[in-house]
Every structure is written in structure tokens, then in C-alpha cells.
Amino acid sequence: MRRLLVLVVLFLALHGCAAEGEAGEGSPAAAAPGEAEAEEAPMEEKEKRALYAAIESFVGKGWNGSGLFPDPCGQTPIQGVSCDLFNGLWYPTVMSIGPVLDNSLQCAPDAKFSPQLFDLRRLKSLSFYACFPATNPTPIPANSWDKLAGTLETLEFRTNPGLTGAIPAALGRLASLQSLVVVDNNLTGAVPPELGALARLRRLVLSGNGLSGPVPATLGNGLHNDQLLIMDMSKNYLTGSLPPSLGGLKGLLKMDLSNNLLEGSVPPELAGLESLTLLDLRNNSLTGGLPEFVQGMASLQDLLLSNNPLGGTLMRSNWERMASLATLDLSNAGLVGTIPESMAAMSRLRFLALDHNRLSGAVPPKLAAMPSISAMYLNGNNLTGALQFSAAFYQRMGSRFASWDNPGLCYSGAAGDGAPSGVAVCKDVQEPPTVGVRDRVDGTGRKPEASSSLQASSSSSAAMVTGLWCLMLMQWMVMVVF
């Protein structure tokens, strides 16, 4: 026993020494050379003064940057400002102004752009959110952007109702720019053709402004044919026709020009957009029929052409080639003719809107068999005949299926929870059945009486009750006698 105690004490002593040795090796932790360099790196006074002045012009003169943030890239960082090291010196590379977080830099009612903003020589990202209210109309500076041409990669203006005037043509000199987002402001004038010179641009979003004039053809003629991924100029007042040069944007994934005043037909050159997943041209004045080339766009997932006087018909073939299509919105497009059965071959289609056209003929029953369909709108057409969909289909779709306002359309089936809203039961189902193949007949060739099965059931039940009562009476009598 004594030997066991000695071994235990020896083990604990050795374990404690080992732990102490490990702690000694790691305490204190040696700082990595890069971290030490970053902690001790200075910031040029000129760069620091430019940063304070630029921020002060937005947040107001009461902001004491030098007092609150004497080391803005080190011990006292500014919310919304990030820095990077270049040749042993700190430089601001990101500036975000606006109420993104509780302690974010927020603009004063009289916010304005300062010339010192363009003295931040390493600036990569610059964004303004809810900075300029309608009571403070402010234009985007027209000059000095070339000073940031070698560094600025992201420029954003979001939700600034006081941001007025035109988009400066000088933005076309930002040779390093990859993302230009100008959303929900009050900018007017034309889209500068100079933006077509931005060879590295990957995202161009100018939606929700008051821009007018044509879509610049230069956007498809530049050197960034395989660079631009997203082009969104929706919710403006753009006019004219779509330039065929847009078909040269080989890498484009999303094109949204909806809610404008565009006219003419969709140019066939857009067939060159082989990578396109979204084509949204809703709410314009486009004509010329449904562009046939869309059926060859194998990557297309969302095709939205509603509320255009396109006219023409639905193509009768090749819908099966659109294997990736999930959304097809062709409502109020002036379409005539019938619905081709080949549309049912789109196995990934979830949303189908053909409402408010002049389509006629029968509804192909196979449409209900599309494996992914979850919304189908056929209302407001001239469709005729009987809907051949099952009650389970109507129940599953609910309000996401609409076929009313088709005077010649009816459905086969009994009325109930699964009935399509606003569609009458077909006549031959409403009327009482006549003698024929549908009628059940007995061995004599006569229709059985509707109540015969009920009478038989009642008679057998009465006989069973009488037999039980007699049995109970006999048992009672035996007990009395014996």
C-alpha cells in the first residue's frame, strides 16, 4: 500500500513539473514579426489629415477626429474605415459612410463632398448609404476621380434621395473599378457612354434613379466583354431600342432592364449571351414577338418579359431545350395562338405566368405533370375546353393556380375544396348521368335502386338484434327453472 502511495505522489510531481515547463515556454507569447511591424507602423500625417477632413465634411464640423481617433489605423480604429499596410505605412483603403451599424459614421444634414477625399491615395472601396436626404440636394463631384484611377475598385451610392444631377463621365476613368452600384438615388440625365471604357468592371447597377436616354452601345463594345457579370439599369426612364452590341457581353450572368421605356424588338444578337441566367425586360414597350433565340439559352433560369406588347405566339417546339428555366413570366404580352404541349418538358420550371393574353384552345394536361411547378397563371385568356388536371393538383396549388376569365373553359370533376376558382364544372358532369356505359347494372340489365344497399343493411341488423334478444330470454328462463 505504501509503495502505491509513493508512485502516485511521484506521478503528480512529474505531471506538475511538465505543465509548468509548458506554461513557461509559452508565457509570454512571442509576437510574430508581421504583427509587431503592424502595431508599430506609423501613418503619414498628410494621409491622416486627409482622412479627418474627408469624414468631417460628411458627418459635420463637430466631429473631432484627431481627439477621438488619434491612431485611426491602429489602437483607435474608426467604424467604417479599414486600413492596409504599404511599404511599412498605414493607408485607409475602405471608407463606408452611413447608418449601417449603431456606431457607424452618419452624415450630417448638410453633408458634402470634400476635395480631401481624393487625396486618400490607396482607397479601394468607397460607399455612401442614406447620407444625402432630399433636403440636401448634392451632386456627385464631376472631377478628381482620376486621382483614384489606379486603386478604387468599388464605388457605391445607395438610398440617397438628395443625390442629384448626372452620373459624372469622369467615372469612366476609374481604370481599376470592378463594381459600380448607384441604387435608389435621384440622379438624372443619360448613362455616360464613357462607362464602356471600364475594362475590369464586373458589376454595373444603376437602378432606381431618374436616368433617361438610350442604353449606351459602348457597354457591349468595350474590352470587358468577358468581365461584366451583372448589368442592372431597371426602374429608370431609358428610351430607344436595345443595342445589338449587348450581345457581346459573353460573361454576363444577369441583365435587368425592366421598368423603363424601351421600344423595338429584342435584338437577335442577345443569343450570344451564353452564360445568362436572368433576362428581365418587364414593363417596357418592346415589340416583335417572343424572341426565338431564348430557346437556345441553356443556362437561362429566369425569363421575364411581361407587360410588353410583344405580340406573336408561343413557339411550338424546343421548349425542352430550356432545361434550366425556373421562372417564365409572359403575362400581358399580347400573345395569341395555343399553348404548346412541349412547354411541359421544362422539368425545372416552378413559375409559369401566361395570364392576360389572347391565348386560345385547350390547356395541355401535361402541364400539371411538370415535376417542379408550384405556380401557374392562365387567367384572362380565351382558353376553351375542359381542364384535365386532378383534384390533388388544384389542392396542392391553391391560390397559386388561376384560370378564371376564360369564358369557354371548364373543369371535369365534382365541386369541392379542390375545384379551380372561377371555373365552371363541365356540362356533361353537371347533368345527371343517363343509362349507358357509366351506369352500374345488375344481372337483369336494370339499374339498381339507389337505396337497395341501405335496406339490406337495415334488415340484417334487425335480424341480428332479434336473435340476441331471444338468446338472452332463453338463458333467463333456464336460470329460473333450475
Coordinates of C-alpha atoms in Angstrom, one line a residue:
M1 CA 0.0 0.0 0.0
R2 CA 2.8 2.3 1.0
R3 CA 4.6 1.6 -2.3
L4 CA 1.4 2.6 -4.3
L5 CA 1.2 5.9 -2.5
V6 CA 4.8 6.7 -3.3
L7 CA 4.2 6.0 -7.0
V8 CA 1.1 8.3 -7.1
V9 CA 2.9 11.2 -5.4
L10 CA 5.8 10.8 -7.9
F11 CA 3.4 10.8 -10.9
L12 CA 1.7 14.0 -9.7
A13 CA 5.0 15.8 -9.1
L14 CA 6.3 14.9 -12.6
H15 CA 3.0 16.0 -14.2
G16 CA 3.0 19.3 -12.4
C17 CA 6.6 20.0 -13.5
A18 CA 5.8 19.2 -17.1
A19 CA 2.8 21.5 -17.1
E20 CA 4.9 24.3 -15.5
G21 CA 7.5 23.8 -18.2
E22 CA 4.9 24.1 -21.0
A23 CA 3.5 27.3 -19.4
G24 CA 7.0 28.7 -19.2
E25 CA 7.7 28.1 -22.8
G26 CA 4.5 29.9 -24.0
S27 CA 4.5 32.8 -21.5
P28 CA 4.6 35.4 -22.7
A29 CA 3.7 34.5 -26.3
A30 CA 6.2 35.8 -28.7
A31 CA 4.7 38.3 -31.2
A32 CA 5.0 37.4 -34.9
P33 CA 7.3 39.7 -36.8
G34 CA 4.5 40.9 -39.0
E35 CA 2.2 41.7 -36.1
A36 CA 4.9 43.6 -34.3
E37 CA 5.5 45.6 -37.5
A38 CA 1.8 46.3 -37.9
E39 CA 1.5 47.6 -34.3
E40 CA 4.4 49.9 -34.6
A41 CA 3.7 51.1 -38.2
P42 CA 3.1 54.8 -38.5
M43 CA 0.6 56.7 -40.7
E44 CA 1.6 59.6 -42.8
E45 CA 0.4 62.9 -41.3
K46 CA -0.8 64.1 -44.7
E47 CA -2.9 60.9 -45.1
K48 CA -4.3 61.2 -41.6
R49 CA -5.3 64.9 -42.1
A50 CA -7.0 64.0 -45.4
L51 CA -8.9 61.2 -43.7
Y52 CA -10.1 63.5 -40.9
A53 CA -11.1 66.3 -43.3
A54 CA -13.0 63.9 -45.7
I55 CA -15.0 62.3 -42.9
E56 CA -15.7 65.7 -41.2
S57 CA -17.3 67.0 -44.4
F58 CA -19.8 64.2 -44.2
V59 CA -20.5 63.9 -40.5
G60 CA -20.3 67.6 -39.5
K61 CA -17.8 70.0 -38.1
G62 CA -18.4 69.0 -34.5
W63 CA -16.6 65.7 -35.2
N64 CA -13.2 65.7 -33.5
G65 CA -11.3 63.1 -35.4
S66 CA -7.9 63.8 -34.1
G67 CA -9.1 63.8 -30.5
L68 CA -11.3 60.7 -30.7
F69 CA -9.2 58.6 -33.1
P70 CA -5.6 59.7 -32.8
D71 CA -4.5 56.3 -34.3
P72 CA -7.3 55.5 -36.8
C73 CA -5.4 52.6 -38.4
G74 CA -4.1 51.2 -35.1
Q75 CA -5.3 51.4 -31.5
T76 CA -8.3 53.7 -32.1
P77 CA -10.0 52.5 -35.3
I78 CA -12.9 54.3 -36.9
Q79 CA -16.0 52.3 -37.6
G80 CA -16.4 52.1 -41.4
V81 CA -12.7 52.7 -42.1
S82 CA -10.2 50.0 -42.8
C83 CA -6.5 50.2 -43.5
D84 CA -3.8 48.2 -45.2
L85 CA 0.0 48.3 -44.9
F86 CA 2.1 49.5 -47.8
N87 CA 5.9 49.7 -47.5
G88 CA 5.6 49.9 -43.7
L89 CA 3.0 52.6 -43.6
W90 CA -0.8 52.5 -42.9
Y91 CA -3.2 53.8 -45.5
P92 CA -7.0 53.9 -45.4
T93 CA -8.3 51.6 -48.1
V94 CA -12.1 51.3 -47.2
M95 CA -14.5 54.1 -46.3
S96 CA -18.2 53.4 -45.6
I97 CA -20.4 56.3 -44.6
G98 CA -24.0 55.8 -43.5
P99 CA -26.1 54.1 -40.7
V100 CA -25.1 50.5 -41.4
L101 CA -24.3 49.8 -37.7
D102 CA -25.2 51.6 -34.5
N103 CA -21.7 53.2 -34.2
S104 CA -21.3 53.8 -38.0
L105 CA -20.4 57.2 -39.3
Q106 CA -23.6 59.0 -40.1
C107 CA -24.0 62.0 -42.3
A108 CA -25.0 65.4 -41.1
P109 CA -28.0 67.2 -42.6
D110 CA -25.6 69.4 -44.6
A111 CA -23.1 66.7 -45.7
K112 CA -21.0 67.4 -48.7
F113 CA -18.0 66.0 -50.6
S114 CA -14.6 67.3 -49.6
P115 CA -11.6 67.7 -52.0
Q116 CA -9.5 65.9 -49.4
L117 CA -11.5 62.7 -50.2
F118 CA -9.5 62.3 -53.4
D119 CA -6.2 62.7 -51.5
L120 CA -6.7 59.2 -50.0
R121 CA -4.3 57.7 -52.5
R122 CA -4.8 54.0 -51.6
L123 CA -8.6 54.0 -51.4
K124 CA -10.1 50.7 -52.7
S125 CA -13.7 50.9 -51.6
L126 CA -15.9 53.9 -51.1
S127 CA -19.6 53.7 -50.2
F128 CA -22.4 56.1 -49.1
Y129 CA -25.7 54.8 -47.7
A130 CA -28.6 57.1 -46.7
C131 CA -26.1 60.0 -46.5
F132 CA -27.9 62.7 -48.6
P133 CA -31.5 63.4 -47.7
A134 CA -33.9 65.1 -50.1
T135 CA -33.5 68.3 -48.1
N136 CA -29.8 68.4 -49.0
P137 CA -29.5 68.2 -52.8
T138 CA -25.9 67.3 -53.7
P139 CA -24.3 66.3 -57.0
I140 CA -21.6 63.7 -57.3
P141 CA -18.3 65.5 -57.9
A142 CA -17.6 65.8 -61.6
N143 CA -13.8 65.9 -61.4
S144 CA -10.8 64.5 -59.5
W145 CA -11.9 60.8 -59.9
D146 CA -8.8 60.2 -62.0
K147 CA -6.7 60.5 -58.8
L148 CA -8.2 57.2 -57.6
A149 CA -8.0 55.6 -61.0
G150 CA -5.2 53.2 -60.0
T151 CA -6.7 51.9 -56.7
L152 CA -10.5 52.3 -56.5
E153 CA -12.3 49.0 -57.1
T154 CA -15.7 49.6 -55.5
L155 CA -17.9 52.7 -55.6
E156 CA -21.4 52.7 -54.2
F157 CA -24.2 55.2 -53.6
R158 CA -27.3 53.6 -52.1
T159 CA -30.6 55.2 -51.0
N160 CA -29.6 58.9 -51.2
P161 CA -32.7 60.9 -52.3
G162 CA -30.7 64.1 -52.2
L163 CA -28.1 62.8 -54.6
T164 CA -29.0 64.8 -57.8
G165 CA -27.6 65.7 -61.1
A166 CA -25.9 63.4 -63.6
I167 CA -23.6 60.4 -63.3
P168 CA -20.2 62.0 -64.0
A169 CA -18.5 60.9 -67.2
A170 CA -15.2 61.1 -65.2
L171 CA -16.2 57.8 -63.5
G172 CA -15.2 56.2 -66.8
R173 CA -11.5 56.9 -65.9
L174 CA -11.6 54.6 -62.9
A175 CA -9.5 52.0 -64.6
S176 CA -9.4 49.6 -61.6
L177 CA -13.1 49.8 -60.9
Q178 CA -14.8 46.4 -60.6
S179 CA -18.2 47.4 -59.0
L180 CA -20.3 50.5 -59.7
V181 CA -23.5 50.5 -57.7
V182 CA -25.8 53.6 -57.9
V183 CA -29.2 52.5 -56.5
D184 CA -32.3 54.4 -55.3
N185 CA -30.9 57.9 -55.6
N186 CA -32.3 60.9 -57.6
L187 CA -29.8 61.0 -60.4
T188 CA -30.9 62.2 -63.8
G189 CA -29.5 62.5 -67.3
A190 CA -28.0 59.9 -69.6
V191 CA -26.0 56.9 -68.8
P192 CA -22.4 58.0 -69.7
P193 CA -21.1 56.2 -72.7
E194 CA -17.7 56.5 -71.0
L195 CA -18.6 53.7 -68.6
G196 CA -18.0 51.4 -71.5
A197 CA -14.2 52.0 -71.0
L198 CA -14.2 50.3 -67.6
A199 CA -12.4 47.2 -68.7
R200 CA -12.4 45.5 -65.3
L201 CA -16.0 46.2 -64.4
R202 CA -17.8 43.1 -63.2
R203 CA -21.0 44.7 -61.7
L204 CA -22.9 47.7 -63.1
V205 CA -26.1 48.6 -61.1
L206 CA -27.8 51.9 -61.8
S207 CA -31.4 51.0 -60.8
G208 CA -34.0 53.2 -59.1
N209 CA -32.9 56.6 -60.4
G210 CA -34.3 59.0 -63.0
L211 CA -31.9 58.2 -65.8
S212 CA -33.1 58.8 -69.4
G213 CA -31.9 58.4 -72.9
P214 CA -30.6 55.2 -74.6
V215 CA -28.7 52.3 -73.3
P216 CA -25.1 53.1 -74.4
A217 CA -23.9 50.8 -77.2
T218 CA -20.4 51.2 -75.7
L219 CA -21.3 48.9 -72.8
G220 CA -21.0 46.0 -75.2
N221 CA -18.2 47.3 -77.3
G222 CA -15.6 47.7 -74.6
L223 CA -12.7 45.5 -73.6
H224 CA -14.7 43.9 -70.7
N225 CA -16.8 41.5 -72.9
D226 CA -16.0 38.6 -70.6
Q227 CA -15.6 40.6 -67.4
L228 CA -19.1 42.1 -66.8
L229 CA -21.3 39.7 -64.9
I230 CA -24.2 41.9 -63.7
M231 CA -25.9 44.8 -65.6
D232 CA -29.0 46.3 -63.9
M233 CA -30.4 49.6 -65.1
S234 CA -34.0 48.9 -64.0
K235 CA -36.5 51.4 -62.7
N236 CA -35.4 54.4 -64.8
Y237 CA -36.7 56.2 -67.9
L238 CA -34.4 54.8 -70.5
T239 CA -35.7 55.0 -74.1
G240 CA -34.9 53.7 -77.5
S241 CA -34.1 50.2 -78.6
L242 CA -31.7 47.7 -77.1
P243 CA -28.3 48.0 -78.8
P244 CA -27.2 44.7 -80.5
S245 CA -23.8 45.2 -79.1
L246 CA -25.0 44.0 -75.7
G247 CA -24.8 40.5 -77.2
G248 CA -21.0 40.8 -77.0
L249 CA -21.1 40.6 -73.2
K250 CA -20.0 37.0 -73.2
G251 CA -19.6 36.6 -69.5
L252 CA -22.9 38.3 -68.5
L253 CA -25.0 36.4 -65.9
K254 CA -27.8 38.8 -65.2
M255 CA -29.4 41.5 -67.4
D256 CA -32.1 43.6 -65.8
L257 CA -33.6 46.5 -67.9
S258 CA -37.1 46.2 -66.5
N259 CA -39.4 49.2 -65.7
N260 CA -38.1 51.6 -68.4
L261 CA -39.5 53.0 -71.7
L262 CA -37.6 50.8 -74.1
E263 CA -39.0 50.1 -77.6
G264 CA -38.4 48.0 -80.6
S265 CA -37.7 44.3 -80.8
V266 CA -35.3 42.2 -78.7
P267 CA -32.1 42.0 -80.9
P268 CA -31.2 38.5 -82.0
E269 CA -27.6 39.3 -81.1
L270 CA -28.5 38.7 -77.5
A271 CA -28.3 35.0 -78.4
G272 CA -24.6 35.5 -77.8
L273 CA -25.2 35.7 -74.0
E274 CA -24.4 32.1 -73.5
S275 CA -23.8 32.4 -69.7
L276 CA -27.0 34.4 -69.0
T277 CA -29.2 33.1 -66.1
L278 CA -31.6 36.1 -65.8
L279 CA -33.1 38.2 -68.6
D280 CA -35.6 40.7 -67.1
L281 CA -37.2 43.1 -69.6
R282 CA -40.6 43.5 -67.9
N283 CA -42.7 46.7 -68.1
N284 CA -41.3 48.2 -71.3
S285 CA -42.8 48.8 -74.7
L286 CA -40.9 46.0 -76.6
T287 CA -42.5 44.5 -79.7
G288 CA -41.6 42.0 -82.4
G289 CA -42.8 38.8 -80.7
L290 CA -41.2 36.4 -78.4
P291 CA -37.5 36.1 -79.4
E292 CA -36.9 32.6 -80.6
F293 CA -33.2 32.6 -79.6
V294 CA -34.1 32.3 -75.9
Q295 CA -34.9 28.6 -76.5
G296 CA -31.2 28.1 -77.2
M297 CA -30.0 29.7 -74.0
A298 CA -29.3 26.5 -71.9
S299 CA -28.2 28.5 -68.8
L300 CA -31.2 30.7 -68.6
Q301 CA -33.1 30.3 -65.3
D302 CA -35.4 33.4 -65.3
L303 CA -37.1 34.8 -68.4
L304 CA -39.3 37.8 -67.6
L305 CA -40.9 39.6 -70.5
S306 CA -44.4 40.5 -69.0
N307 CA -46.2 43.8 -69.7
N308 CA -44.7 44.4 -73.2
P309 CA -46.8 44.5 -76.4
L310 CA -44.7 41.7 -77.9
G311 CA -47.4 40.0 -79.8
G312 CA -46.9 36.8 -81.7
T313 CA -47.3 33.3 -80.5
L314 CA -45.6 30.8 -78.1
M315 CA -43.2 28.7 -80.0
R316 CA -44.4 25.2 -80.6
S317 CA -41.1 23.4 -80.2
N318 CA -37.7 23.4 -78.4
W319 CA -39.0 24.4 -75.0
E320 CA -37.4 21.1 -73.8
R321 CA -34.0 22.7 -74.6
M322 CA -34.6 25.2 -71.7
A323 CA -33.6 22.7 -69.1
S324 CA -32.6 25.2 -66.5
L325 CA -35.6 27.5 -66.8
A326 CA -37.3 28.0 -63.4
T327 CA -39.3 31.2 -64.0
L328 CA -41.2 32.1 -67.2
D329 CA -43.3 35.3 -67.0
L330 CA -45.1 36.2 -70.2
S331 CA -48.2 37.8 -68.8
N332 CA -49.8 40.7 -70.6
A333 CA -47.5 40.3 -73.6
G334 CA -50.2 40.3 -76.4
L335 CA -49.6 36.6 -77.2
V336 CA -52.1 34.7 -79.4
G337 CA -52.4 31.1 -80.5
T338 CA -52.4 28.0 -78.4
I339 CA -50.2 26.7 -75.5
P340 CA -47.8 24.1 -77.0
E341 CA -47.6 20.8 -75.2
S342 CA -43.8 21.0 -75.4
M343 CA -43.8 23.5 -72.6
A344 CA -44.5 20.7 -70.2
A345 CA -41.0 19.4 -70.9
M346 CA -39.4 22.1 -68.8
S347 CA -38.6 19.9 -65.8
R348 CA -37.3 22.7 -63.5
L349 CA -40.0 25.2 -64.2
R350 CA -41.5 26.5 -60.9
F351 CA -43.4 29.6 -62.0
L352 CA -45.4 29.9 -65.2
A353 CA -47.4 33.1 -66.0
L354 CA -49.3 33.3 -69.3
D355 CA -52.2 35.4 -67.9
H356 CA -53.9 38.3 -69.6
N357 CA -53.0 37.4 -73.2
R358 CA -55.2 36.2 -76.1
L359 CA -54.3 32.6 -76.0
S360 CA -56.9 30.1 -77.2
G361 CA -57.5 26.4 -77.5
A362 CA -57.2 23.7 -74.9
V363 CA -54.9 23.6 -71.9
P364 CA -52.4 20.7 -72.3
P365 CA -53.0 18.2 -69.5
K366 CA -49.3 17.5 -69.2
L367 CA -48.6 21.0 -67.7
A368 CA -49.8 19.7 -64.4
A369 CA -47.2 16.9 -64.6
M370 CA -44.2 19.2 -64.5
P371 CA -42.3 18.0 -61.5
S372 CA -41.2 21.4 -60.1
I373 CA -44.2 23.6 -60.9
S374 CA -45.6 25.5 -57.9
A375 CA -47.4 28.5 -59.5
M376 CA -49.3 28.6 -62.8
Y377 CA -51.4 31.6 -64.0
L378 CA -53.6 31.1 -67.1
N379 CA -56.4 33.6 -66.3
G380 CA -57.6 36.3 -68.6
N381 CA -57.3 34.4 -71.9
N382 CA -59.6 32.8 -74.5
L383 CA -58.8 29.2 -73.5
T384 CA -61.6 26.6 -74.1
G385 CA -62.4 23.0 -73.4
A386 CA -62.0 21.0 -70.2
L387 CA -59.2 21.3 -67.7
Q388 CA -57.9 17.8 -67.3
F389 CA -55.9 18.4 -64.1
S390 CA -56.5 16.3 -61.0
A391 CA -58.2 17.4 -57.8
A392 CA -54.9 16.8 -56.0
F393 CA -53.2 19.3 -58.3
Y394 CA -55.8 22.0 -57.5
Q395 CA -55.5 21.3 -53.8
R396 CA -51.7 21.4 -53.9
M397 CA -51.5 24.7 -55.9
G398 CA -54.3 26.5 -54.1
S399 CA -54.3 30.2 -55.0
R400 CA -51.1 29.8 -57.0
F401 CA -53.2 28.3 -59.8
A402 CA -55.5 30.8 -61.7
S403 CA -57.6 30.0 -64.8
W404 CA -60.6 32.3 -64.4
D405 CA -61.7 34.8 -67.0
N406 CA -61.6 32.1 -69.8
P407 CA -65.3 32.0 -70.8
G408 CA -65.0 28.7 -72.7
L409 CA -63.1 26.9 -70.1
C410 CA -64.5 24.3 -67.7
Y411 CA -63.2 21.5 -65.5
S412 CA -64.1 17.9 -65.1
G413 CA -64.8 16.8 -61.6
A414 CA -67.1 17.3 -58.6
A415 CA -67.2 20.6 -56.9
G416 CA -65.3 20.9 -53.6
D417 CA -62.2 22.2 -52.0
G418 CA -60.1 21.2 -54.9
A419 CA -62.1 23.0 -57.6
P420 CA -60.3 25.7 -59.5
S421 CA -61.6 29.1 -58.6
G422 CA -63.8 30.9 -61.1
V423 CA -64.2 28.0 -63.5
A424 CA -67.5 26.2 -64.1
V425 CA -68.0 22.4 -64.0
C426 CA -68.2 21.0 -67.5
K427 CA -71.8 20.4 -68.7
D428 CA -71.6 16.7 -69.1
V429 CA -70.5 16.4 -65.4
Q430 CA -73.2 18.7 -64.1
E431 CA -76.1 16.8 -65.8
P432 CA -77.5 13.5 -64.2
P433 CA -75.9 10.5 -65.9
T434 CA -78.0 8.7 -68.4
V435 CA -78.2 4.9 -69.0
G436 CA -75.1 3.8 -70.7
V437 CA -71.6 2.5 -70.0
R438 CA -71.2 4.7 -66.9
D439 CA -74.3 3.2 -65.2
R440 CA -73.9 0.2 -62.9
V441 CA -76.4 -2.6 -63.8
D442 CA -77.5 -5.8 -62.1
G443 CA -77.8 -9.2 -63.6
T444 CA -81.1 -8.3 -65.3
G445 CA -79.8 -5.3 -67.1
R446 CA -81.7 -2.9 -64.8
K447 CA -80.1 0.0 -62.8
P448 CA -80.1 -1.0 -59.0
E449 CA -82.1 1.1 -56.7
A450 CA -80.1 3.9 -55.0
S451 CA -81.4 2.7 -51.6
S452 CA -81.1 -1.1 -52.0
S453 CA -77.8 -1.4 -50.2
L454 CA -79.1 0.7 -47.3
Q455 CA -82.3 -1.6 -47.0
A456 CA -80.3 -4.8 -47.0
S457 CA -78.0 -3.4 -44.3
S458 CA -81.0 -2.4 -42.1
S459 CA -82.7 -5.8 -42.4
S460 CA -79.6 -7.8 -41.5
S461 CA -79.1 -5.6 -38.5
A462 CA -82.7 -6.0 -37.2
A463 CA -82.4 -9.8 -37.6
M464 CA -79.2 -9.8 -35.5
V465 CA -80.8 -7.8 -32.7
T466 CA -83.8 -10.1 -32.6
G467 CA -81.6 -13.2 -32.3
L468 CA -79.6 -11.8 -29.4
W469 CA -82.8 -10.9 -27.5
C470 CA -84.2 -14.4 -27.9
L471 CA -80.9 -15.9 -26.7
M472 CA -80.9 -13.7 -23.6
L473 CA -84.5 -14.6 -22.8
M474 CA -83.9 -18.3 -23.0
Q475 CA -80.9 -18.1 -20.7
W476 CA -83.0 -16.2 -18.1
M477 CA -85.7 -18.8 -18.3
V478 CA -83.3 -21.7 -17.7
M479 CA -81.9 -19.9 -14.6
V480 CA -85.5 -19.5 -13.2
V481 CA -86.4 -23.1 -13.8
F482 CA -83.3 -24.6 -12.3

